[in-house]
PDB file of C-alpha atoms and ligand atoms in Angstrom:
ATOM      1  CA  MET A   1      -4.333   4.418  10.144  1.00  0.00           C
ATOM      2  CA  LYS A   2      -1.548   1.979   9.353  1.00  0.00           C
ATOM      3  CA  ILE A   3       1.303   2.778   6.998  1.00  0.00           C
ATOM      4  CA  ILE A   4       2.825   0.641   4.263  1.00  0.00           C
ATOM      5  CA  GLY A   5       6.196   2.288   3.604  1.00  0.00           C
ATOM      6  CA  GLU A   6       6.559   2.897  -0.147  1.00  0.00           C
ATOM      7  CA  LYS A   7      10.214   3.766  -0.574  1.00  0.00           C
ATOM      8  CA  ILE A   8      11.879   0.453  -1.447  1.00  0.00           C
ATOM      9  CA  ASN A   9      10.560   0.516  -4.974  1.00  0.00           C
ATOM     10  CA  GLY A  10      12.762  -0.439  -7.916  1.00  0.00           C
ATOM     11  CA  THR A  11      10.757   1.772 -10.278  1.00  0.00           C
ATOM     12  CA  ARG A  12      12.374   4.736  -8.455  1.00  0.00           C
ATOM     13  CA  LYS A  13      15.653   5.795 -10.036  1.00  0.00           C
ATOM     14  CA  LEU A  14      17.813   5.793  -6.908  1.00  0.00           C
ATOM     15  CA  VAL A  15      16.460   2.436  -5.729  1.00  0.00           C
ATOM     16  CA  ALA A  16      16.979   0.897  -9.175  1.00  0.00           C
ATOM     17  CA  LYS A  17      20.587   2.111  -9.021  1.00  0.00           C
ATOM     18  CA  ALA A  18      21.059   0.719  -5.503  1.00  0.00           C
ATOM     19  CA  ILE A  19      19.678  -2.649  -6.602  1.00  0.00           C
ATOM     20  CA  ALA A  20      21.908  -2.754  -9.689  1.00  0.00           C
ATOM     21  CA  GLU A  21      24.985  -1.827  -7.617  1.00  0.00           C
ATOM     22  CA  ARG A  22      23.979  -4.041  -4.679  1.00  0.00           C
ATOM     23  CA  ASP A  23      24.186  -1.015  -2.359  1.00  0.00           C
ATOM     24  CA  VAL A  24      23.310  -2.635   0.972  1.00  0.00           C
ATOM     25  CA  ALA A  25      23.579   0.532   3.090  1.00  0.00           C
ATOM     26  CA  PHE A  26      21.227   2.547   0.876  1.00  0.00           C
ATOM     27  CA  ILE A  27      18.448  -0.039   1.066  1.00  0.00           C
ATOM     28  CA  GLN A  28      18.906  -0.796   4.771  1.00  0.00           C
ATOM     29  CA  ASN A  29      18.793   2.920   5.548  1.00  0.00           C
ATOM     30  CA  LEU A  30      15.471   3.239   3.678  1.00  0.00           C
ATOM     31  CA  ALA A  31      14.133   0.306   5.684  1.00  0.00           C
ATOM     32  CA  LYS A  32      15.225   1.608   9.095  1.00  0.00           C
ATOM     33  CA  LYS A  33      14.030   5.169   8.440  1.00  0.00           C
ATOM     34  CA  GLN A  34      10.586   4.025   7.347  1.00  0.00           C
ATOM     35  CA  VAL A  35      10.118   1.851  10.435  1.00  0.00           C
ATOM     36  CA  GLU A  36      11.211   4.782  12.632  1.00  0.00           C
ATOM     37  CA  GLY A  37       8.560   6.820  10.809  1.00  0.00           C
ATOM     38  CA  GLY A  38       5.874   4.357  11.884  1.00  0.00           C
ATOM     39  CA  ALA A  39       5.559   1.927   8.947  1.00  0.00           C
ATOM     40  CA  SER A  40       3.686  -1.278   9.853  1.00  0.00           C
ATOM     41  CA  TRP A  41       4.752  -2.972   6.607  1.00  0.00           C
ATOM     42  CA  LEU A  42       7.508  -2.207   4.122  1.00  0.00           C
ATOM     43  CA  ASP A  43       6.541  -2.409   0.468  1.00  0.00           C
ATOM     44  CA  VAL A  44       9.302  -4.144  -1.484  1.00  0.00           C
ATOM     45  CA  ASN A  45       9.279  -3.794  -5.257  1.00  0.00           C
ATOM     46  CA  ALA A  46      12.296  -5.107  -7.155  1.00  0.00           C
ATOM     47  CA  GLY A  47      11.371  -3.462 -10.437  1.00  0.00           C
ATOM     48  CA  THR A  48      10.053  -5.097 -13.549  1.00  0.00           C
ATOM     49  CA  HIS A  49      12.924  -6.952 -15.221  1.00  0.00           C
ATOM     50  CA  PRO A  50      11.293 -10.382 -15.650  1.00  0.00           C
ATOM     51  CA  ASP A  51      14.688 -12.124 -15.814  1.00  0.00           C
ATOM     52  CA  ARG A  52      16.037 -10.490 -12.638  1.00  0.00           C
ATOM     53  CA  GLU A  53      13.007  -9.752 -10.489  1.00  0.00           C
ATOM     54  CA  ALA A  54      13.098 -12.910  -8.354  1.00  0.00           C
ATOM     55  CA  ASP A  55      16.835 -12.584  -7.586  1.00  0.00           C
ATOM     56  CA  ASP A  56      16.550  -8.870  -6.832  1.00  0.00           C
ATOM     57  CA  LEU A  57      13.498  -9.408  -4.641  1.00  0.00           C
ATOM     58  CA  VAL A  58      15.232 -12.119  -2.610  1.00  0.00           C
ATOM     59  CA  TRP A  59      18.259  -9.851  -2.182  1.00  0.00           C
ATOM     60  CA  LEU A  60      16.047  -6.983  -0.965  1.00  0.00           C
ATOM     61  CA  ILE A  61      14.097  -9.225   1.419  1.00  0.00           C
ATOM     62  CA  GLY A  62      17.280 -10.519   3.035  1.00  0.00           C
ATOM     63  CA  LEU A  63      18.675  -7.022   3.581  1.00  0.00           C
ATOM     64  CA  VAL A  64      15.496  -5.520   4.929  1.00  0.00           C
ATOM     65  CA  GLN A  65      14.987  -8.383   7.372  1.00  0.00           C
ATOM     66  CA  GLU A  66      18.493  -7.846   8.769  1.00  0.00           C
ATOM     67  CA  VAL A  67      17.517  -4.412  10.075  1.00  0.00           C
ATOM     68  CA  THR A  68      13.759  -4.514  10.771  1.00  0.00           C
ATOM     69  CA  ASP A  69      11.088  -6.847  12.172  1.00  0.00           C
ATOM     70  CA  VAL A  70       8.060  -5.452  10.358  1.00  0.00           C
ATOM     71  CA  PRO A  71       6.335  -7.692   7.821  1.00  0.00           C
ATOM     72  CA  LEU A  72       6.912  -7.000   4.140  1.00  0.00           C
ATOM     73  CA  CYS A  73       4.424  -6.076   1.442  1.00  0.00           C
ATOM     74  CA  LEU A  74       5.639  -7.927  -1.640  1.00  0.00           C
ATOM     75  CA  ASP A  75       4.857  -5.612  -4.560  1.00  0.00           C
ATOM     76  CA  SER A  76       4.925  -7.771  -7.671  1.00  0.00           C
ATOM     77  CA  ALA A  77       2.613  -9.043 -10.383  1.00  0.00           C
ATOM     78  CA  ASN A  78       4.998 -11.918 -11.081  1.00  0.00           C
ATOM     79  CA  PRO A  79       3.768 -15.186  -9.509  1.00  0.00           C
ATOM     80  CA  ALA A  80       7.109 -16.947 -10.022  1.00  0.00           C
ATOM     81  CA  ALA A  81       8.999 -14.172  -8.215  1.00  0.00           C
ATOM     82  CA  LEU A  82       6.405 -14.177  -5.423  1.00  0.00           C
ATOM     83  CA  ARG A  83       6.726 -17.936  -4.937  1.00  0.00           C
ATOM     84  CA  VAL A  84      10.506 -17.669  -4.642  1.00  0.00           C
ATOM     85  CA  ALA A  85      10.157 -14.695  -2.289  1.00  0.00           C
ATOM     86  CA  MET A  86       7.811 -16.688  -0.019  1.00  0.00           C
ATOM     87  CA  GLN A  87      10.731 -19.036   0.726  1.00  0.00           C
ATOM     88  CA  HIS A  88      12.759 -16.165   2.174  1.00  0.00           C
ATOM     89  CA  VAL A  89      10.349 -14.139   4.314  1.00  0.00           C
ATOM     90  CA  LYS A  90      10.594 -14.485   8.100  1.00  0.00           C
ATOM     91  CA  LYS A  91       7.079 -13.184   8.693  1.00  0.00           C
ATOM     92  CA  THR A  92       3.952 -13.835   6.655  1.00  0.00           C
ATOM     93  CA  PRO A  93       3.934 -10.976   4.149  1.00  0.00           C
ATOM     94  CA  MET A  94       1.212  -8.951   2.535  1.00  0.00           C
ATOM     95  CA  ILE A  95       0.952  -9.565  -1.210  1.00  0.00           C
ATOM     96  CA  ASN A  96       0.555  -6.512  -3.486  1.00  0.00           C
ATOM     97  CA  SER A  97      -1.562  -7.403  -5.404  1.00  0.00           C
ATOM     98  CA  ILE A  98      -4.462  -9.316  -6.866  1.00  0.00           C
ATOM     99  CA  SER A  99      -7.342  -7.797  -8.859  1.00  0.00           C
ATOM    100  CA  GLY A 100     -10.285  -9.002 -10.917  1.00  0.00           C
ATOM    101  CA  GLU A 101      -7.826  -9.897 -13.709  1.00  0.00           C
ATOM    102  CA  GLN A 102      -8.153 -13.615 -14.431  1.00  0.00           C
ATOM    103  CA  SER A 103      -4.392 -14.249 -14.550  1.00  0.00           C
ATOM    104  CA  ARG A 104      -3.863 -12.724 -11.097  1.00  0.00           C
ATOM    105  CA  LEU A 105      -6.771 -14.670  -9.599  1.00  0.00           C
ATOM    106  CA  ARG A 106      -5.434 -17.852 -11.154  1.00  0.00           C
ATOM    107  CA  ASP A 107      -1.723 -17.414 -10.335  1.00  0.00           C
ATOM    108  CA  ILE A 108      -1.429 -15.105  -7.304  1.00  0.00           C
ATOM    109  CA  LEU A 109      -4.542 -15.789  -5.211  1.00  0.00           C
ATOM    110  CA  PRO A 110      -3.404 -19.405  -4.558  1.00  0.00           C
ATOM    111  CA  ILE A 111      -0.101 -18.091  -3.117  1.00  0.00           C
ATOM    112  CA  VAL A 112      -2.103 -15.842  -0.781  1.00  0.00           C
ATOM    113  CA  ALA A 113      -4.440 -18.647   0.277  1.00  0.00           C
ATOM    114  CA  GLU A 114      -1.742 -21.306   0.775  1.00  0.00           C
ATOM    115  CA  ASN A 115       0.377 -19.030   2.955  1.00  0.00           C
ATOM    116  CA  GLY A 116      -2.317 -17.193   4.914  1.00  0.00           C
ATOM    117  CA  CYS A 117      -1.150 -13.830   3.568  1.00  0.00           C
ATOM    118  CA  GLU A 118      -2.853 -10.499   3.707  1.00  0.00           C
ATOM    119  CA  VAL A 119      -3.479  -9.194   0.194  1.00  0.00           C
ATOM    120  CA  ILE A 120      -4.158  -5.926  -1.607  1.00  0.00           C
ATOM    121  CA  ALA A 121      -7.026  -6.239  -4.103  1.00  0.00           C
ATOM    122  CA  LEU A 122      -7.110  -3.638  -6.874  1.00  0.00           C
ATOM    123  CA  CYS A 123     -10.462  -2.398  -8.182  1.00  0.00           C
ATOM    124  CA  MET A 124      -9.839  -3.420 -11.781  1.00  0.00           C
ATOM    125  CA  ASP A 125     -10.275  -6.391 -14.083  1.00  0.00           C
ATOM    126  CA  ASP A 126      -9.309  -7.493 -17.586  1.00  0.00           C
ATOM    127  CA  LYS A 127     -11.370  -4.629 -19.012  1.00  0.00           C
ATOM    128  CA  GLY A 128      -9.311  -2.063 -17.091  1.00  0.00           C
ATOM    129  CA  ILE A 129     -10.217   0.336 -14.291  1.00  0.00           C
ATOM    130  CA  PRO A 130     -13.976   0.919 -14.201  1.00  0.00           C
ATOM    131  CA  ALA A 131     -15.035   4.571 -14.485  1.00  0.00           C
ATOM    132  CA  THR A 132     -17.907   4.678 -12.009  1.00  0.00           C
ATOM    133  CA  THR A 133     -18.371   3.761  -8.359  1.00  0.00           C
ATOM    134  CA  GLU A 134     -21.040   1.188  -9.281  1.00  0.00           C
ATOM    135  CA  THR A 135     -18.837  -0.671 -11.749  1.00  0.00           C
ATOM    136  CA  ARG A 136     -15.878  -0.624  -9.337  1.00  0.00           C
ATOM    137  CA  ILE A 137     -18.021  -2.184  -6.635  1.00  0.00           C
ATOM    138  CA  GLU A 138     -19.190  -4.814  -9.122  1.00  0.00           C
ATOM    139  CA  VAL A 139     -15.546  -5.707  -9.882  1.00  0.00           C
ATOM    140  CA  ILE A 140     -14.637  -5.887  -6.196  1.00  0.00           C
ATOM    141  CA  ARG A 141     -17.721  -8.000  -5.446  1.00  0.00           C
ATOM    142  CA  GLN A 142     -16.401 -10.542  -7.946  1.00  0.00           C
ATOM    143  CA  VAL A 143     -12.950 -10.447  -6.363  1.00  0.00           C
ATOM    144  CA  PHE A 144     -14.503 -11.166  -2.934  1.00  0.00           C
ATOM    145  CA  GLU A 145     -16.357 -14.138  -4.425  1.00  0.00           C
ATOM    146  CA  GLU A 146     -12.973 -15.537  -5.430  1.00  0.00           C
ATOM    147  CA  THR A 147     -11.095 -14.719  -2.208  1.00  0.00           C
ATOM    148  CA  ARG A 148     -13.899 -16.221  -0.107  1.00  0.00           C
ATOM    149  CA  ARG A 149     -13.994 -19.315  -2.308  1.00  0.00           C
ATOM    150  CA  ALA A 150     -10.222 -19.648  -1.796  1.00  0.00           C
ATOM    151  CA  GLY A 151     -10.692 -19.402   1.977  1.00  0.00           C
ATOM    152  CA  VAL A 152      -9.156 -15.952   2.428  1.00  0.00           C
ATOM    153  CA  PRO A 153     -11.145 -14.085   5.108  1.00  0.00           C
ATOM    154  CA  ASP A 154     -12.370 -10.563   4.270  1.00  0.00           C
ATOM    155  CA  ASP A 155     -10.241  -9.062   7.042  1.00  0.00           C
ATOM    156  CA  LYS A 156      -7.073 -10.157   5.244  1.00  0.00           C
ATOM    157  CA  VAL A 157      -8.112  -8.246   2.129  1.00  0.00           C
ATOM    158  CA  PHE A 158      -7.049  -4.612   1.614  1.00  0.00           C
ATOM    159  CA  VAL A 159      -9.174  -3.123  -1.166  1.00  0.00           C
ATOM    160  CA  ASP A 160      -7.358  -0.502  -3.246  1.00  0.00           C
ATOM    161  CA  PRO A 161      -9.878   1.598  -5.193  1.00  0.00           C
ATOM    162  CA  LEU A 162      -7.024   2.821  -7.431  1.00  0.00           C
ATOM    163  CA  VAL A 163      -6.505   6.525  -7.308  1.00  0.00           C
ATOM    164  CA  MET A 164      -6.661   8.317 -10.652  1.00  0.00           C
ATOM    165  CA  THR A 165      -5.187  11.640 -11.703  1.00  0.00           C
ATOM    166  CA  ILE A 166      -7.310  14.630 -10.730  1.00  0.00           C
ATOM    167  CA  ALA A 167      -5.682  16.813 -13.414  1.00  0.00           C
ATOM    168  CA  THR A 168      -7.211  14.715 -16.188  1.00  0.00           C
ATOM    169  CA  ASN A 169     -10.508  13.919 -14.461  1.00  0.00           C
ATOM    170  CA  THR A 170     -11.818  16.200 -11.761  1.00  0.00           C
ATOM    171  CA  GLU A 171     -14.303  13.502 -10.656  1.00  0.00           C
ATOM    172  CA  ALA A 172     -11.413  11.184  -9.718  1.00  0.00           C
ATOM    173  CA  GLY A 173     -11.410  12.203  -6.051  1.00  0.00           C
ATOM    174  CA  ARG A 174     -15.176  11.866  -5.617  1.00  0.00           C
ATOM    175  CA  THR A 175     -15.189   8.481  -7.336  1.00  0.00           C
ATOM    176  CA  THR A 176     -12.497   7.206  -4.971  1.00  0.00           C
ATOM    177  CA  PHE A 177     -14.242   8.447  -1.813  1.00  0.00           C
ATOM    178  CA  ASP A 178     -17.670   7.176  -2.939  1.00  0.00           C
ATOM    179  CA  THR A 179     -16.123   3.791  -3.732  1.00  0.00           C
ATOM    180  CA  MET A 180     -14.483   3.652  -0.295  1.00  0.00           C
ATOM    181  CA  ARG A 181     -17.797   4.436   1.455  1.00  0.00           C
ATOM    182  CA  ALA A 182     -19.623   1.762  -0.539  1.00  0.00           C
ATOM    183  CA  ILE A 183     -16.916  -0.835   0.207  1.00  0.00           C
ATOM    184  CA  ARG A 184     -16.975   0.041   3.924  1.00  0.00           C
ATOM    185  CA  ALA A 185     -20.774  -0.397   3.951  1.00  0.00           C
ATOM    186  CA  GLN A 186     -20.923  -3.617   1.938  1.00  0.00           C
ATOM    187  CA  PHE A 187     -17.788  -5.376   3.211  1.00  0.00           C
ATOM    188  CA  PRO A 188     -17.466  -4.196   6.817  1.00  0.00           C
ATOM    189  CA  GLN A 189     -14.620  -6.605   7.697  1.00  0.00           C
ATOM    190  CA  THR A 190     -12.312  -5.581   4.893  1.00  0.00           C
ATOM    191  CA  HIS A 191      -9.472  -3.072   5.012  1.00  0.00           C
ATOM    192  CA  ILE A 192      -9.172  -0.210   2.539  1.00  0.00           C
ATOM    193  CA  SER A 193      -5.825   1.027   1.267  1.00  0.00           C
ATOM    194  CA  CYS A 194      -4.377   3.072  -1.570  1.00  0.00           C
ATOM    195  CA  GLY A 195      -1.345   4.883  -2.923  1.00  0.00           C
ATOM    196  CA  LEU A 196      -1.579   8.670  -3.035  1.00  0.00           C
ATOM    197  CA  SER A 197       0.831  10.009  -5.583  1.00  0.00           C
ATOM    198  CA  ASN A 198      -1.280   9.444  -8.728  1.00  0.00           C
ATOM    199  CA  VAL A 199      -3.916  11.891  -7.562  1.00  0.00           C
ATOM    200  CA  SER A 200      -1.657  14.938  -7.818  1.00  0.00           C
ATOM    201  CA  PHE A 201       0.244  13.994 -10.979  1.00  0.00           C
ATOM    202  CA  GLY A 202       0.912  16.983 -13.248  1.00  0.00           C
ATOM    203  CA  LEU A 203      -0.088  19.636 -10.682  1.00  0.00           C
ATOM    204  CA  PRO A 204       2.057  21.960  -8.536  1.00  0.00           C
ATOM    205  CA  VAL A 205       2.450  21.571  -4.743  1.00  0.00           C
ATOM    206  CA  ARG A 206       1.657  17.869  -4.932  1.00  0.00           C
ATOM    207  CA  GLY A 207       2.192  17.304  -1.215  1.00  0.00           C
ATOM    208  CA  LEU A 208      -0.710  19.591  -0.377  1.00  0.00           C
ATOM    209  CA  ILE A 209      -3.056  17.677  -2.681  1.00  0.00           C
ATOM    210  CA  ASN A 210      -1.794  14.311  -1.427  1.00  0.00           C
ATOM    211  CA  ARG A 211      -2.276  15.031   2.254  1.00  0.00           C
ATOM    212  CA  THR A 212      -5.693  16.643   1.766  1.00  0.00           C
ATOM    213  CA  PHE A 213      -6.681  13.579  -0.251  1.00  0.00           C
ATOM    214  CA  LEU A 214      -5.462  11.388   2.613  1.00  0.00           C
ATOM    215  CA  VAL A 215      -7.656  13.231   5.124  1.00  0.00           C
ATOM    216  CA  LEU A 216     -10.772  12.857   2.948  1.00  0.00           C
ATOM    217  CA  ALA A 217      -9.985   9.191   2.252  1.00  0.00           C
ATOM    218  CA  LEU A 218      -9.635   8.477   5.981  1.00  0.00           C
ATOM    219  CA  ASP A 219     -13.067  10.015   6.541  1.00  0.00           C
ATOM    220  CA  ALA A 220     -14.416   7.786   3.731  1.00  0.00           C
ATOM    221  CA  GLY A 221     -13.190   4.643   5.520  1.00  0.00           C
ATOM    222  CA  MET A 222      -9.603   4.076   4.400  1.00  0.00           C
ATOM    223  CA  ASP A 223      -7.500   2.542   7.201  1.00  0.00           C
ATOM    224  CA  THR A 224      -4.140   1.875   5.491  1.00  0.00           C
ATOM    225  CA  ALA A 225      -2.075   3.659   2.846  1.00  0.00           C
ATOM    226  CA  ILE A 226       1.103   3.125   0.841  1.00  0.00           C
ATOM    227  CA  ILE A 227       2.974   6.329   1.636  1.00  0.00           C
ATOM    228  CA  ASP A 228       6.306   7.863   2.550  1.00  0.00           C
ATOM    229  CA  PRO A 229       6.334   7.544   6.366  1.00  0.00           C
ATOM    230  CA  ASN A 230       9.099  10.140   6.562  1.00  0.00           C
ATOM    231  CA  ASP A 231       6.928  12.893   5.077  1.00  0.00           C
ATOM    232  CA  ARG A 232       6.279  14.905   8.248  1.00  0.00           C
ATOM    233  CA  GLU A 233       3.427  17.008   6.947  1.00  0.00           C
ATOM    234  CA  LEU A 234       1.639  13.907   5.693  1.00  0.00           C
ATOM    235  CA  GLN A 235       2.309  12.118   8.983  1.00  0.00           C
ATOM    236  CA  ALA A 236       0.931  15.084  10.946  1.00  0.00           C
ATOM    237  CA  ALA A 237      -2.247  15.299   8.827  1.00  0.00           C
ATOM    238  CA  MET A 238      -2.778  11.557   9.276  1.00  0.00           C
ATOM    239  CA  ARG A 239      -2.345  11.623  13.077  1.00  0.00           C
ATOM    240  CA  ALA A 240      -4.630  14.624  13.518  1.00  0.00           C
ATOM    241  CA  THR A 241      -7.311  13.045  11.315  1.00  0.00           C
ATOM    242  CA  ASP A 242      -7.249   9.724  13.192  1.00  0.00           C
ATOM    243  CA  LEU A 243      -7.572  11.731  16.409  1.00  0.00           C
ATOM    244  CA  LEU A 244     -10.511  13.798  15.172  1.00  0.00           C
ATOM    245  CA  LEU A 245     -12.342  10.780  13.727  1.00  0.00           C
ATOM    246  CA  GLY A 246     -12.232   9.038  17.124  1.00  0.00           C
ATOM    247  CA  ARG A 247      -9.785   6.368  15.934  1.00  0.00           C
ATOM    248  CA  ASP A 248      -7.045   7.205  18.424  1.00  0.00           C
ATOM    249  CA  LYS A 249      -7.944   5.873  21.886  1.00  0.00           C
ATOM    250  CA  HIS A 250      -6.899   8.238  24.673  1.00  0.00           C
ATOM    251  CA  CYS A 251      -5.064  10.296  21.998  1.00  0.00           C
ATOM    252  CA  LEU A 252      -2.134   7.913  22.471  1.00  0.00           C
ATOM    253  CA  GLY A 253      -1.050   7.733  18.843  1.00  0.00           C
ATOM    254  CA  TYR A 254      -1.056  11.498  18.558  1.00  0.00           C
ATOM    255  CA  THR A 255       0.836  12.171  21.769  1.00  0.00           C
ATOM    256  CA  ARG A 256       3.374   9.421  21.065  1.00  0.00           C
ATOM    257  CA  ALA A 257       3.993  10.774  17.572  1.00  0.00           C
ATOM    258  CA  TYR A 258       4.438  14.228  19.097  1.00  0.00           C
ATOM    259  CA  ARG A 259       6.961  12.978  21.643  1.00  0.00           C
ATOM    260  CA  ALA A 260       8.816  11.097  18.915  1.00  0.00           C
ATOM    261  CA  GLY A 261       9.157  14.429  17.114  1.00  0.00           C
ATOM    262  CA  LEU A 262       7.101  13.271  14.133  1.00  0.00           C
ATOM    263  CA  LEU A 263       4.513  16.048  14.049  1.00  0.00           C
ATOM    264  CA  GLU A 264       6.402  19.299  13.815  1.00  0.00           C
ATOM    265  CA  ASN A 265       8.981  20.565  11.409  1.00  0.00           C
ATOM    266  CA  LYS A 266      12.316  21.090  13.019  1.00  0.00           C
ATOM    267  CA  ALA A 267      13.119  24.786  13.397  1.00  0.00           C
TER     268      ALA A 267
HETATM  269  N1  THG X 301      -1.453   0.785  -5.119  1.00  0.00           N
HETATM  270  C1  THG X 301      -0.803  -0.371  -4.827  1.00  0.00           C
HETATM  271  N2  THG X 301       0.524  -0.509  -4.944  1.00  0.00           N
HETATM  272  C2  THG X 301       1.263   0.531  -5.404  1.00  0.00           C
HETATM  273  C3  THG X 301       0.652   1.757  -5.718  1.00  0.00           C
HETATM  274  C4  THG X 301      -0.753   1.873  -5.558  1.00  0.00           C
HETATM  275  N3  THG X 301       2.620   0.387  -5.536  1.00  0.00           N
HETATM  276  C5  THG X 301       3.397   1.409  -6.165  1.00  0.00           C
HETATM  277  C6  THG X 301       2.831   2.811  -5.927  1.00  0.00           C
HETATM  278  N4  THG X 301       1.413   2.812  -6.158  1.00  0.00           N
HETATM  279  C7  THG X 301       3.084   3.245  -4.505  1.00  0.00           C
HETATM  280  N5  THG X 301       4.469   3.377  -4.278  1.00  0.00           N
HETATM  281  C8  THG X 301       5.211   4.531  -4.551  1.00  0.00           C
HETATM  282  C9  THG X 301       6.564   4.475  -4.322  1.00  0.00           C
HETATM  283  C10 THG X 301       7.363   5.609  -4.469  1.00  0.00           C
HETATM  284  C11 THG X 301       6.802   6.783  -4.911  1.00  0.00           C
HETATM  285  C12 THG X 301       5.444   6.837  -5.148  1.00  0.00           C
HETATM  286  C13 THG X 301       4.642   5.703  -4.971  1.00  0.00           C
HETATM  287  C14 THG X 301       7.659   7.968  -5.059  1.00  0.00           C
HETATM  288  N6  THG X 301       7.318   8.893  -5.944  1.00  0.00           N
HETATM  289  C15 THG X 301       8.073  10.125  -6.146  1.00  0.00           C
HETATM  290  C16 THG X 301       7.098  11.268  -6.210  1.00  0.00           C
HETATM  291  O1  THG X 301       5.894  11.027  -6.289  1.00  0.00           O
HETATM  292  O2  THG X 301       7.529  12.408  -6.131  1.00  0.00           O
HETATM  293  C17 THG X 301       8.837  10.125  -7.453  1.00  0.00           C
HETATM  294  C18 THG X 301       9.551   8.866  -7.745  1.00  0.00           C
HETATM  295  C19 THG X 301      11.021   8.860  -7.287  1.00  0.00           C
HETATM  296  O3  THG X 301      11.290   9.208  -6.128  1.00  0.00           O
HETATM  297  O4  THG X 301      11.865   8.481  -8.099  1.00  0.00           O
HETATM  298  O5  THG X 301       8.671   8.106  -4.415  1.00  0.00           O
HETATM  299  O6  THG X 301      -1.369   2.934  -5.814  1.00  0.00           O
HETATM  300  N7  THG X 301      -1.538  -1.398  -4.378  1.00  0.00           N
END
């Protein structure tokens, strides 16, 4: 499994504060730590102030690129901010995200296609997030029609089935896993990704729910996730699952993570 590091997100209080105060060290530390934890991309979300987002995003991109080489995952629904950001990235970024929403297909998909980006595609459209596996697949099928028409190959698309809150709908887990299996079967070249934290919202011991969800999602075909790479218990569950599902050739990932001290809690 590959990790998109989630921590540089301006909707988090401490990150919002660091952005407002232009706290270089705080942001660069988050970047370095997440790469040490095995992140293959760093999600960068500048928050949702329409008047400031582009400036804040460019500031974040510059800082992060000073201390890491991993590509960025530009987390924004704002096409103007994304276009400005594209001028400042050293490596072709992932774009987070498009969906079946007409405005995103019209304004963000062209940025993806013109720049050869990878892209996260959310399983939703202008009517919202479909309730059933069948309707989610229908939405994603329409998104693939558009990405293919735009010349974006399926293996640059990371489908995000959108994880709902289990506390308010106990079918939410099943629906996600069933959707992942159907996507894997019908679009074999595509990647599957998601964020975890919604699933456990409102319940105690959220980490336990999140990492068990991750294990089941990996079995259902997920190959990427937006997570905290510095969460050791999550990291350990992920490595062991990849190993047991035969996705870790010669057990290299597992043994390397062990030697890097990523699998066990320090005494
Ligand atoms: N899919 C896609 N993009 C996403 C999400 C998704 N981007 C945003 C989000 N979901 C994933 N990113 C984060 C970033 C930080 C935190 C959670 C998800 C986080 N949460 C703390 C917690 O859960 O305890 C609380 C917030 C805080 O620290 O202030 O840190 O699903 N495509």
